[in-house]
JSON list of N, CA and C in Angstrom, two decimals:
[
{"chain": "A", "resi": 1, "resn": "UNK", "atom": "N", "xyz": [-9.79, -52.66, -19.41]},
{"chain": "A", "resi": 1, "resn": "UNK", "atom": "CA", "xyz": [-9.57, -51.22, -19.52]},
{"chain": "A", "resi": 1, "resn": "UNK", "atom": "C", "xyz": [-9.70, -50.56, -18.15]},
{"chain": "A", "resi": 2, "resn": "UNK", "atom": "N", "xyz": [-10.60, -51.06, -17.30]},
{"chain": "A", "resi": 2, "resn": "UNK", "atom": "CA", "xyz": [-10.80, -50.42, -16.00]},
{"chain": "A", "resi": 2, "resn": "UNK", "atom": "C", "xyz": [-9.60, -50.58, -15.08]},
{"chain": "A", "resi": 3, "resn": "UNK", "atom": "N", "xyz": [-8.66, -51.45, -15.44]},
{"chain": "A", "resi": 3, "resn": "UNK", "atom": "CA", "xyz": [-7.45, -51.59, -14.63]},
{"chain": "A", "resi": 3, "resn": "UNK", "atom": "C", "xyz": [-6.49, -50.43, -14.83]},
{"chain": "A", "resi": 4, "resn": "UNK", "atom": "N", "xyz": [-6.59, -49.72, -15.94]},
{"chain": "A", "resi": 4, "resn": "UNK", "atom": "CA", "xyz": [-5.62, -48.66, -16.21]},
{"chain": "A", "resi": 4, "resn": "UNK", "atom": "C", "xyz": [-6.24, -47.28, -16.39]},
{"chain": "A", "resi": 5, "resn": "UNK", "atom": "N", "xyz": [-7.56, -47.18, -16.45]},
{"chain": "A", "resi": 5, "resn": "UNK", "atom": "CA", "xyz": [-8.21, -45.87, -16.57]},
{"chain": "A", "resi": 5, "resn": "UNK", "atom": "C", "xyz": [-9.33, -45.77, -15.55]},
{"chain": "A", "resi": 6, "resn": "UNK", "atom": "N", "xyz": [-9.69, -44.54, -15.23]},
{"chain": "A", "resi": 6, "resn": "UNK", "atom": "CA", "xyz": [-10.79, -44.34, -14.30]},
{"chain": "A", "resi": 6, "resn": "UNK", "atom": "C", "xyz": [-12.12, -44.65, -14.98]},
{"chain": "A", "resi": 7, "resn": "UNK", "atom": "N", "xyz": [-13.14, -44.84, -14.19]},
{"chain": "A", "resi": 7, "resn": "UNK", "atom": "CA", "xyz": [-14.48, -45.09, -14.73]},
{"chain": "A", "resi": 7, "resn": "UNK", "atom": "C", "xyz": [-14.94, -43.90, -15.56]},
{"chain": "A", "resi": 8, "resn": "UNK", "atom": "N", "xyz": [-14.65, -42.68, -15.10]},
{"chain": "A", "resi": 8, "resn": "UNK", "atom": "CA", "xyz": [-15.05, -41.47, -15.82]},
{"chain": "A", "resi": 8, "resn": "UNK", "atom": "C", "xyz": [-14.36, -41.39, -17.17]},
{"chain": "A", "resi": 9, "resn": "UNK", "atom": "N", "xyz": [-13.08, -41.75, -17.20]},
{"chain": "A", "resi": 9, "resn": "UNK", "atom": "CA", "xyz": [-12.33, -41.74, -18.45]},
{"chain": "A", "resi": 9, "resn": "UNK", "atom": "C", "xyz": [-12.92, -42.77, -19.41]},
{"chain": "A", "resi": 10, "resn": "UNK", "atom": "N", "xyz": [-13.17, -43.96, -18.91]},
{"chain": "A", "resi": 10, "resn": "UNK", "atom": "CA", "xyz": [-13.76, -45.02, -19.74]},
{"chain": "A", "resi": 10, "resn": "UNK", "atom": "C", "xyz": [-15.12, -44.59, -20.28]},
{"chain": "A", "resi": 11, "resn": "UNK", "atom": "N", "xyz": [-15.96, -44.01, -19.41]},
{"chain": "A", "resi": 11, "resn": "UNK", "atom": "CA", "xyz": [-17.29, -43.58, -19.84]},
{"chain": "A", "resi": 11, "resn": "UNK", "atom": "C", "xyz": [-17.21, -42.49, -20.91]},
{"chain": "A", "resi": 12, "resn": "UNK", "atom": "N", "xyz": [-16.29, -41.55, -20.74]},
{"chain": "A", "resi": 12, "resn": "UNK", "atom": "CA", "xyz": [-16.12, -40.48, -21.73]},
{"chain": "A", "resi": 12, "resn": "UNK", "atom": "C", "xyz": [-15.64, -41.06, -23.06]},
{"chain": "A", "resi": 13, "resn": "UNK", "atom": "N", "xyz": [-14.71, -42.01, -23.01]},
{"chain": "A", "resi": 13, "resn": "UNK", "atom": "CA", "xyz": [-14.21, -42.64, -24.23]},
{"chain": "A", "resi": 13, "resn": "UNK", "atom": "C", "xyz": [-15.33, -43.41, -24.93]},
{"chain": "A", "resi": 14, "resn": "UNK", "atom": "N", "xyz": [-16.14, -44.12, -24.17]},
{"chain": "A", "resi": 14, "resn": "UNK", "atom": "CA", "xyz": [-17.25, -44.86, -24.76]},
{"chain": "A", "resi": 14, "resn": "UNK", "atom": "C", "xyz": [-18.29, -43.92, -25.37]},
{"chain": "A", "resi": 15, "resn": "UNK", "atom": "N", "xyz": [-18.57, -42.82, -24.71]},
{"chain": "A", "resi": 15, "resn": "UNK", "atom": "CA", "xyz": [-19.52, -41.84, -25.24]},
{"chain": "A", "resi": 15, "resn": "UNK", "atom": "C", "xyz": [-18.97, -41.24, -26.53]},
{"chain": "A", "resi": 16, "resn": "UNK", "atom": "N", "xyz": [-17.69, -40.89, -26.54]},
{"chain": "A", "resi": 16, "resn": "UNK", "atom": "CA", "xyz": [-17.06, -40.35, -27.74]},
{"chain": "A", "resi": 16, "resn": "UNK", "atom": "C", "xyz": [-17.21, -41.34, -28.88]},
{"chain": "A", "resi": 17, "resn": "UNK", "atom": "N", "xyz": [-16.85, -42.59, -28.65]},
{"chain": "A", "resi": 17, "resn": "UNK", "atom": "CA", "xyz": [-16.91, -43.60, -29.71]},
{"chain": "A", "resi": 17, "resn": "UNK", "atom": "C", "xyz": [-18.34, -43.81, -30.21]},
{"chain": "A", "resi": 18, "resn": "UNK", "atom": "N", "xyz": [-19.29, -43.81, -29.29]},
{"chain": "A", "resi": 18, "resn": "UNK", "atom": "CA", "xyz": [-20.69, -44.02, -29.68]},
{"chain": "A", "resi": 18, "resn": "UNK", "atom": "C", "xyz": [-21.19, -42.88, -30.57]},
{"chain": "A", "resi": 19, "resn": "UNK", "atom": "N", "xyz": [-20.93, -41.65, -30.16]},
{"chain": "A", "resi": 19, "resn": "UNK", "atom": "CA", "xyz": [-21.41, -40.49, -30.92]},
{"chain": "A", "resi": 19, "resn": "UNK", "atom": "C", "xyz": [-20.69, -40.38, -32.26]},
{"chain": "A", "resi": 20, "resn": "UNK", "atom": "N", "xyz": [-19.36, -40.54, -32.24]},
{"chain": "A", "resi": 20, "resn": "UNK", "atom": "CA", "xyz": [-18.58, -40.43, -33.47]},
{"chain": "A", "resi": 20, "resn": "UNK", "atom": "C", "xyz": [-18.99, -41.51, -34.46]},
{"chain": "A", "resi": 21, "resn": "UNK", "atom": "N", "xyz": [-19.17, -42.71, -33.97]},
{"chain": "A", "resi": 21, "resn": "UNK", "atom": "CA", "xyz": [-19.57, -43.84, -34.81]},
{"chain": "A", "resi": 21, "resn": "UNK", "atom": "C", "xyz": [-20.96, -43.62, -35.40]},
{"chain": "A", "resi": 22, "resn": "UNK", "atom": "N", "xyz": [-21.87, -43.12, -34.60]},
{"chain": "A", "resi": 22, "resn": "UNK", "atom": "CA", "xyz": [-23.23, -42.85, -35.08]},
{"chain": "A", "resi": 22, "resn": "UNK", "atom": "C", "xyz": [-23.19, -41.83, -36.22]},
{"chain": "A", "resi": 23, "resn": "UNK", "atom": "N", "xyz": [-22.40, -40.79, -36.05]},
{"chain": "A", "resi": 23, "resn": "UNK", "atom": "CA", "xyz": [-22.28, -39.79, -37.11]},
{"chain": "A", "resi": 23, "resn": "UNK", "atom": "C", "xyz": [-21.70, -40.42, -38.37]},
{"chain": "A", "resi": 24, "resn": "UNK", "atom": "N", "xyz": [-20.63, -41.19, -38.23]},
{"chain": "A", "resi": 24, "resn": "UNK", "atom": "CA", "xyz": [-19.99, -41.80, -39.40]},
{"chain": "A", "resi": 24, "resn": "UNK", "atom": "C", "xyz": [-20.93, -42.74, -40.14]},
{"chain": "A", "resi": 25, "resn": "UNK", "atom": "N", "xyz": [-21.75, -43.49, -39.40]},
{"chain": "A", "resi": 25, "resn": "UNK", "atom": "CA", "xyz": [-22.69, -44.42, -40.05]},
{"chain": "A", "resi": 25, "resn": "UNK", "atom": "C", "xyz": [-23.77, -43.67, -40.83]},
{"chain": "A", "resi": 26, "resn": "UNK", "atom": "N", "xyz": [-24.03, -42.43, -40.46]},
{"chain": "A", "resi": 26, "resn": "UNK", "atom": "CA", "xyz": [-25.09, -41.65, -41.12]},
{"chain": "A", "resi": 26, "resn": "UNK", "atom": "C", "xyz": [-24.55, -40.49, -41.93]},
{"chain": "A", "resi": 27, "resn": "UNK", "atom": "N", "xyz": [-23.25, -40.43, -42.09]},
{"chain": "A", "resi": 27, "resn": "UNK", "atom": "CA", "xyz": [-22.61, -39.29, -42.75]},
{"chain": "A", "resi": 27, "resn": "UNK", "atom": "C", "xyz": [-23.12, -39.07, -44.17]},
{"chain": "A", "resi": 28, "resn": "UNK", "atom": "N", "xyz": [-23.31, -40.12, -44.93]},
{"chain": "A", "resi": 28, "resn": "UNK", "atom": "CA", "xyz": [-23.79, -39.95, -46.31]},
{"chain": "A", "resi": 28, "resn": "UNK", "atom": "C", "xyz": [-25.17, -39.30, -46.34]},
{"chain": "A", "resi": 29, "resn": "UNK", "atom": "N", "xyz": [-26.07, -39.78, -45.50]},
{"chain": "A", "resi": 29, "resn": "UNK", "atom": "CA", "xyz": [-27.42, -39.20, -45.45]},
{"chain": "A", "resi": 29, "resn": "UNK", "atom": "C", "xyz": [-27.36, -37.72, -45.05]},
{"chain": "A", "resi": 30, "resn": "UNK", "atom": "N", "xyz": [-26.52, -37.44, -44.06]},
{"chain": "A", "resi": 30, "resn": "UNK", "atom": "CA", "xyz": [-26.39, -36.07, -43.56]},
{"chain": "A", "resi": 30, "resn": "UNK", "atom": "C", "xyz": [-25.81, -35.16, -44.63]},
{"chain": "A", "resi": 31, "resn": "UNK", "atom": "N", "xyz": [-24.75, -35.62, -45.29]},
{"chain": "A", "resi": 31, "resn": "UNK", "atom": "CA", "xyz": [-24.04, -34.75, -46.24]},
{"chain": "A", "resi": 31, "resn": "UNK", "atom": "C", "xyz": [-24.85, -34.45, -47.50]},
{"chain": "A", "resi": 32, "resn": "UNK", "atom": "N", "xyz": [-25.74, -35.35, -47.91]},
{"chain": "A", "resi": 32, "resn": "UNK", "atom": "CA", "xyz": [-26.55, -35.07, -49.09]},
{"chain": "A", "resi": 32, "resn": "UNK", "atom": "C", "xyz": [-27.89, -34.44, -48.74]},
{"chain": "A", "resi": 33, "resn": "UNK", "atom": "N", "xyz": [-28.12, -34.21, -47.44]},
{"chain": "A", "resi": 33, "resn": "UNK", "atom": "CA", "xyz": [-29.35, -33.57, -47.01]},
{"chain": "A", "resi": 33, "resn": "UNK", "atom": "C", "xyz": [-30.54, -34.50, -46.90]},
{"chain": "A", "resi": 34, "resn": "UNK", "atom": "N", "xyz": [-30.29, -35.82, -46.94]},
{"chain": "A", "resi": 34, "resn": "UNK", "atom": "CA", "xyz": [-31.39, -36.78, -46.85]},
{"chain": "A", "resi": 34, "resn": "UNK", "atom": "C", "xyz": [-31.84, -37.03, -45.41]},
{"chain": "A", "resi": 35, "resn": "UNK", "atom": "N", "xyz": [-31.00, -36.65, -44.46]},
{"chain": "A", "resi": 35, "resn": "UNK", "atom": "CA", "xyz": [-31.41, -36.80, -43.06]},
{"chain": "A", "resi": 35, "resn": "UNK", "atom": "C", "xyz": [-32.25, -35.60, -42.67]},
{"chain": "A", "resi": 36, "resn": "UNK", "atom": "N", "xyz": [-33.41, -35.85, -42.07]},
{"chain": "A", "resi": 36, "resn": "UNK", "atom": "CA", "xyz": [-34.31, -34.79, -41.64]},
{"chain": "A", "resi": 36, "resn": "UNK", "atom": "C", "xyz": [-34.12, -34.56, -40.15]},
{"chain": "A", "resi": 37, "resn": "UNK", "atom": "N", "xyz": [-33.66, -33.36, -39.81]},
{"chain": "A", "resi": 37, "resn": "UNK", "atom": "CA", "xyz": [-33.42, -33.02, -38.42]},
{"chain": "A", "resi": 37, "resn": "UNK", "atom": "C", "xyz": [-34.66, -33.27, -37.59]},
{"chain": "A", "resi": 38, "resn": "UNK", "atom": "N", "xyz": [-34.45, -33.89, -36.43]},
{"chain": "A", "resi": 38, "resn": "UNK", "atom": "CA", "xyz": [-35.56, -34.17, -35.52]},
{"chain": "A", "resi": 38, "resn": "UNK", "atom": "C", "xyz": [-36.07, -35.59, -35.65]},
{"chain": "A", "resi": 39, "resn": "UNK", "atom": "N", "xyz": [-35.66, -36.30, -36.69]},
{"chain": "A", "resi": 39, "resn": "UNK", "atom": "CA", "xyz": [-36.18, -37.66, -36.86]},
{"chain": "A", "resi": 39, "resn": "UNK", "atom": "C", "xyz": [-35.47, -38.65, -35.94]},
{"chain": "A", "resi": 40, "resn": "UNK", "atom": "N", "xyz": [-34.29, -38.33, -35.44]},
{"chain": "A", "resi": 40, "resn": "UNK", "atom": "CA", "xyz": [-33.58, -39.18, -34.48]},
{"chain": "A", "resi": 40, "resn": "UNK", "atom": "C", "xyz": [-32.76, -38.29, -33.56]},
{"chain": "A", "resi": 41, "resn": "UNK", "atom": "N", "xyz": [-33.14, -38.20, -32.29]},
{"chain": "A", "resi": 41, "resn": "UNK", "atom": "CA", "xyz": [-32.43, -37.31, -31.37]},
{"chain": "A", "resi": 41, "resn": "UNK", "atom": "C", "xyz": [-30.95, -37.66, -31.21]},
{"chain": "A", "resi": 42, "resn": "UNK", "atom": "N", "xyz": [-30.60, -38.93, -31.34]},
{"chain": "A", "resi": 42, "resn": "UNK", "atom": "CA", "xyz": [-29.20, -39.32, -31.21]},
{"chain": "A", "resi": 42, "resn": "UNK", "atom": "C", "xyz": [-28.38, -38.83, -32.39]},
{"chain": "A", "resi": 43, "resn": "UNK", "atom": "N", "xyz": [-28.94, -38.90, -33.58]},
{"chain": "A", "resi": 43, "resn": "UNK", "atom": "CA", "xyz": [-28.23, -38.37, -34.76]},
{"chain": "A", "resi": 43, "resn": "UNK", "atom": "C", "xyz": [-28.14, -36.85, -34.67]},
{"chain": "A", "resi": 44, "resn": "UNK", "atom": "N", "xyz": [-29.19, -36.22, -34.20]},
{"chain": "A", "resi": 44, "resn": "UNK", "atom": "CA", "xyz": [-29.15, -34.77, -34.00]},
{"chain": "A", "resi": 44, "resn": "UNK", "atom": "C", "xyz": [-28.00, -34.39, -33.06]},
{"chain": "A", "resi": 45, "resn": "UNK", "atom": "N", "xyz": [-27.86, -35.14, -31.97]},
{"chain": "A", "resi": 45, "resn": "UNK", "atom": "CA", "xyz": [-26.76, -34.91, -31.02]},
{"chain": "A", "resi": 45, "resn": "UNK", "atom": "C", "xyz": [-25.41, -35.11, -31.70]},
{"chain": "A", "resi": 46, "resn": "UNK", "atom": "N", "xyz": [-25.29, -36.16, -32.49]},
{"chain": "A", "resi": 46, "resn": "UNK", "atom": "CA", "xyz": [-24.03, -36.43, -33.19]},
{"chain": "A", "resi": 46, "resn": "UNK", "atom": "C", "xyz": [-23.68, -35.30, -34.16]},
{"chain": "A", "resi": 47, "resn": "UNK", "atom": "N", "xyz": [-24.66, -34.80, -34.88]},
{"chain": "A", "resi": 47, "resn": "UNK", "atom": "CA", "xyz": [-24.43, -33.70, -35.82]},
{"chain": "A", "resi": 47, "resn": "UNK", "atom": "C", "xyz": [-23.95, -32.47, -35.07]},
{"chain": "A", "resi": 48, "resn": "UNK", "atom": "N", "xyz": [-24.56, -32.20, -33.94]},
{"chain": "A", "resi": 48, "resn": "UNK", "atom": "CA", "xyz": [-24.18, -31.04, -33.14]},
{"chain": "A", "resi": 48, "resn": "UNK", "atom": "C", "xyz": [-22.78, -31.21, -32.54]},
{"chain": "A", "resi": 49, "resn": "UNK", "atom": "N", "xyz": [-22.43, -32.43, -32.14]},
{"chain": "A", "resi": 49, "resn": "UNK", "atom": "CA", "xyz": [-21.17, -32.67, -31.44]},
{"chain": "A", "resi": 49, "resn": "UNK", "atom": "C", "xyz": [-19.97, -32.87, -32.36]},
{"chain": "A", "resi": 50, "resn": "UNK", "atom": "N", "xyz": [-20.20, -33.24, -33.61]},
{"chain": "A", "resi": 50, "resn": "UNK", "atom": "CA", "xyz": [-19.09, -33.65, -34.48]},
{"chain": "A", "resi": 50, "resn": "UNK", "atom": "C", "xyz": [-17.99, -32.60, -34.65]},
{"chain": "A", "resi": 51, "resn": "UNK", "atom": "N", "xyz": [-18.29, -31.30, -34.74]},
{"chain": "A", "resi": 51, "resn": "UNK", "atom": "CA", "xyz": [-17.17, -30.35, -34.87]},
{"chain": "A", "resi": 51, "resn": "UNK", "atom": "C", "xyz": [-16.21, -30.40, -33.68]},
{"chain": "A", "resi": 52, "resn": "UNK", "atom": "N", "xyz": [-16.75, -30.50, -32.47]},
{"chain": "A", "resi": 52, "resn": "UNK", "atom": "CA", "xyz": [-15.89, -30.57, -31.29]},
{"chain": "A", "resi": 52, "resn": "UNK", "atom": "C", "xyz": [-15.14, -31.89, -31.22]},
{"chain": "A", "resi": 53, "resn": "UNK", "atom": "N", "xyz": [-15.80, -32.98, -31.59]},
{"chain": "A", "resi": 53, "resn": "UNK", "atom": "CA", "xyz": [-15.13, -34.28, -31.58]},
{"chain": "A", "resi": 53, "resn": "UNK", "atom": "C", "xyz": [-13.98, -34.31, -32.57]},
{"chain": "A", "resi": 54, "resn": "UNK", "atom": "N", "xyz": [-14.20, -33.78, -33.76]},
{"chain": "A", "resi": 54, "resn": "UNK", "atom": "CA", "xyz": [-13.14, -33.75, -34.76]},
{"chain": "A", "resi": 54, "resn": "UNK", "atom": "C", "xyz": [-12.01, -32.81, -34.35]},
{"chain": "A", "resi": 55, "resn": "UNK", "atom": "N", "xyz": [-12.35, -31.71, -33.72]},
{"chain": "A", "resi": 55, "resn": "UNK", "atom": "CA", "xyz": [-11.31, -30.79, -33.24]},
{"chain": "A", "resi": 55, "resn": "UNK", "atom": "C", "xyz": [-10.47, -31.48, -32.16]},
{"chain": "A", "resi": 56, "resn": "UNK", "atom": "N", "xyz": [-11.12, -32.25, -31.30]},
{"chain": "A", "resi": 56, "resn": "UNK", "atom": "CA", "xyz": [-10.39, -32.98, -30.26]},
{"chain": "A", "resi": 56, "resn": "UNK", "atom": "C", "xyz": [-9.39, -33.96, -30.86]},
{"chain": "A", "resi": 57, "resn": "UNK", "atom": "N", "xyz": [-9.73, -34.57, -31.98]},
{"chain": "A", "resi": 57, "resn": "UNK", "atom": "CA", "xyz": [-8.87, -35.56, -32.61]},
{"chain": "A", "resi": 57, "resn": "UNK", "atom": "C", "xyz": [-7.68, -34.95, -33.34]},
{"chain": "A", "resi": 58, "resn": "UNK", "atom": "N", "xyz": [-7.71, -33.66, -33.61]},
{"chain": "A", "resi": 58, "resn": "UNK", "atom": "CA", "xyz": [-6.66, -33.02, -34.40]},
{"chain": "A", "resi": 58, "resn": "UNK", "atom": "C", "xyz": [-5.69, -32.27, -33.50]},
{"chain": "A", "resi": 59, "resn": "UNK", "atom": "N", "xyz": [-4.43, -32.36, -33.85]},
{"chain": "A", "resi": 59, "resn": "UNK", "atom": "CA", "xyz": [-3.38, -31.68, -33.11]},
{"chain": "A", "resi": 59, "resn": "UNK", "atom": "C", "xyz": [-2.31, -31.28, -34.10]},
{"chain": "A", "resi": 60, "resn": "UNK", "atom": "N", "xyz": [-1.88, -30.05, -34.04]},
{"chain": "A", "resi": 60, "resn": "UNK", "atom": "CA", "xyz": [-0.82, -29.61, -34.95]},
{"chain": "A", "resi": 60, "resn": "UNK", "atom": "C", "xyz": [0.52, -30.19, -34.49]},
{"chain": "A", "resi": 61, "resn": "UNK", "atom": "N", "xyz": [1.48, -30.20, -35.39]},
{"chain": "A", "resi": 61, "resn": "UNK", "atom": "CA", "xyz": [2.81, -30.71, -35.06]},
{"chain": "A", "resi": 61, "resn": "UNK", "atom": "C", "xyz": [3.47, -29.92, -33.94]},
{"chain": "A", "resi": 62, "resn": "UNK", "atom": "N", "xyz": [3.14, -28.64, -33.85]},
{"chain": "A", "resi": 62, "resn": "UNK", "atom": "CA", "xyz": [3.76, -27.78, -32.85]},
{"chain": "A", "resi": 62, "resn": "UNK", "atom": "C", "xyz": [3.08, -27.87, -31.48]},
{"chain": "A", "resi": 63, "resn": "UNK", "atom": "N", "xyz": [1.93, -28.50, -31.41]},
{"chain": "A", "resi": 63, "resn": "UNK", "atom": "CA", "xyz": [1.15, -28.55, -30.17]},
{"chain": "A", "resi": 63, "resn": "UNK", "atom": "C", "xyz": [1.50, -29.82, -29.39]},
{"chain": "A", "resi": 64, "resn": "UNK", "atom": "N", "xyz": [1.88, -29.61, -28.13]},
{"chain": "A", "resi": 64, "resn": "UNK", "atom": "CA", "xyz": [2.20, -30.74, -27.26]},
{"chain": "A", "resi": 64, "resn": "UNK", "atom": "C", "xyz": [1.07, -30.90, -26.24]},
{"chain": "A", "resi": 65, "resn": "UNK", "atom": "N", "xyz": [0.52, -32.09, -26.18]},
{"chain": "A", "resi": 65, "resn": "UNK", "atom": "CA", "xyz": [-0.56, -32.39, -25.23]},
{"chain": "A", "resi": 65, "resn": "UNK", "atom": "C", "xyz": [-0.17, -33.65, -24.48]},
{"chain": "A", "resi": 66, "resn": "UNK", "atom": "N", "xyz": [-0.08, -33.53, -23.14]},
{"chain": "A", "resi": 66, "resn": "UNK", "atom": "CA", "xyz": [0.28, -34.72, -22.38]},
{"chain": "A", "resi": 66, "resn": "UNK", "atom": "C", "xyz": [-0.98, -35.53, -22.07]},
{"chain": "A", "resi": 67, "resn": "UNK", "atom": "N", "xyz": [-0.80, -36.69, -21.47]},
{"chain": "A", "resi": 67, "resn": "UNK", "atom": "CA", "xyz": [-1.91, -37.60, -21.22]},
{"chain": "A", "resi": 67, "resn": "UNK", "atom": "C", "xyz": [-2.99, -36.96, -20.35]},
{"chain": "A", "resi": 68, "resn": "UNK", "atom": "N", "xyz": [-2.61, -36.27, -19.30]},
{"chain": "A", "resi": 68, "resn": "UNK", "atom": "CA", "xyz": [-3.62, -35.65, -18.43]},
{"chain": "A", "resi": 68, "resn": "UNK", "atom": "C", "xyz": [-4.43, -34.59, -19.16]},
{"chain": "A", "resi": 69, "resn": "UNK", "atom": "N", "xyz": [-3.76, -33.79, -19.99]},
{"chain": "A", "resi": 69, "resn": "UNK", "atom": "CA", "xyz": [-4.49, -32.78, -20.78]},
{"chain": "A", "resi": 69, "resn": "UNK", "atom": "C", "xyz": [-5.46, -33.45, -21.74]},
{"chain": "A", "resi": 70, "resn": "UNK", "atom": "N", "xyz": [-5.03, -34.54, -22.33]},
{"chain": "A", "resi": 70, "resn": "UNK", "atom": "CA", "xyz": [-5.88, -35.25, -23.27]},
{"chain": "A", "resi": 70, "resn": "UNK", "atom": "C", "xyz": [-7.10, -35.85, -22.57]},
{"chain": "A", "resi": 71, "resn": "UNK", "atom": "N", "xyz": [-6.90, -36.46, -21.42]},
{"chain": "A", "resi": 71, "resn": "UNK", "atom": "CA", "xyz": [-8.01, -37.03, -20.66]},
{"chain": "A", "resi": 71, "resn": "UNK", "atom": "C", "xyz": [-8.98, -35.94, -20.24]},
{"chain": "A", "resi": 72, "resn": "UNK", "atom": "N", "xyz": [-8.44, -34.84, -19.72]},
{"chain": "A", "resi": 72, "resn": "UNK", "atom": "CA", "xyz": [-9.31, -33.73, -19.31]},
{"chain": "A", "resi": 72, "resn": "UNK", "atom": "C", "xyz": [-10.08, -33.16, -20.49]},
{"chain": "A", "resi": 73, "resn": "UNK", "atom": "N", "xyz": [-9.43, -33.04, -21.62]},
{"chain": "A", "resi": 73, "resn": "UNK", "atom": "CA", "xyz": [-10.11, -32.54, -22.81]},
{"chain": "A", "resi": 73, "resn": "UNK", "atom": "C", "xyz": [-11.24, -33.47, -23.25]},
{"chain": "A", "resi": 74, "resn": "UNK", "atom": "N", "xyz": [-10.99, -34.76, -23.19]},
{"chain": "A", "resi": 74, "resn": "UNK", "atom": "CA", "xyz": [-12.01, -35.74, -23.55]},
{"chain": "A", "resi": 74, "resn": "UNK", "atom": "C", "xyz": [-13.20, -35.64, -22.59]},
{"chain": "A", "resi": 75, "resn": "UNK", "atom": "N", "xyz": [-12.94, -35.61, -21.31]},
{"chain": "A", "resi": 75, "resn": "UNK", "atom": "CA", "xyz": [-14.03, -35.57, -20.34]},
{"chain": "A", "resi": 75, "resn": "UNK", "atom": "C", "xyz": [-14.79, -34.25, -20.40]},
{"chain": "A", "resi": 76, "resn": "UNK", "atom": "N", "xyz": [-14.10, -33.15, -20.75]},
{"chain": "A", "resi": 76, "resn": "UNK", "atom": "CA", "xyz": [-14.76, -31.86, -20.87]},
{"chain": "A", "resi": 76, "resn": "UNK", "atom": "C", "xyz": [-15.73, -31.80, -22.05]},
{"chain": "A", "resi": 77, "resn": "UNK", "atom": "N", "xyz": [-15.53, -32.67, -23.03]},
{"chain": "A", "resi": 77, "resn": "UNK", "atom": "CA", "xyz": [-16.45, -32.69, -24.18]},
{"chain": "A", "resi": 77, "resn": "UNK", "atom": "C", "xyz": [-17.87, -33.04, -23.77]},
{"chain": "A", "resi": 78, "resn": "UNK", "atom": "N", "xyz": [-18.02, -33.79, -22.68]},
{"chain": "A", "resi": 78, "resn": "UNK", "atom": "CA", "xyz": [-19.33, -34.32, -22.32]},
{"chain": "A", "resi": 78, "resn": "UNK", "atom": "C", "xyz": [-19.86, -33.81, -20.99]},
{"chain": "A", "resi": 79, "resn": "UNK", "atom": "N", "xyz": [-19.35, -32.68, -20.54]},
{"chain": "A", "resi": 79, "resn": "UNK", "atom": "CA", "xyz": [-19.86, -32.09, -19.30]},
{"chain": "A", "resi": 79, "resn": "UNK", "atom": "C", "xyz": [-21.10, -31.28, -19.55]}
]
């Protein structure tokens, strides 16, 4: 992957995948209220970040986003 993307792009993609995956693995606990806020700082971060991550993944049919815009948007999520 480092042959075709920058280190910053790779790091942002890995961070996105880690946070999104953590949320998905705990989604059932979170959605039924069984997760207690503060018991895991990483899950707390995932809960806080998930709206922006999901918004990043969605694009309307009328919206055109080129590769550079997409990369910048991804990296801006974690600044």
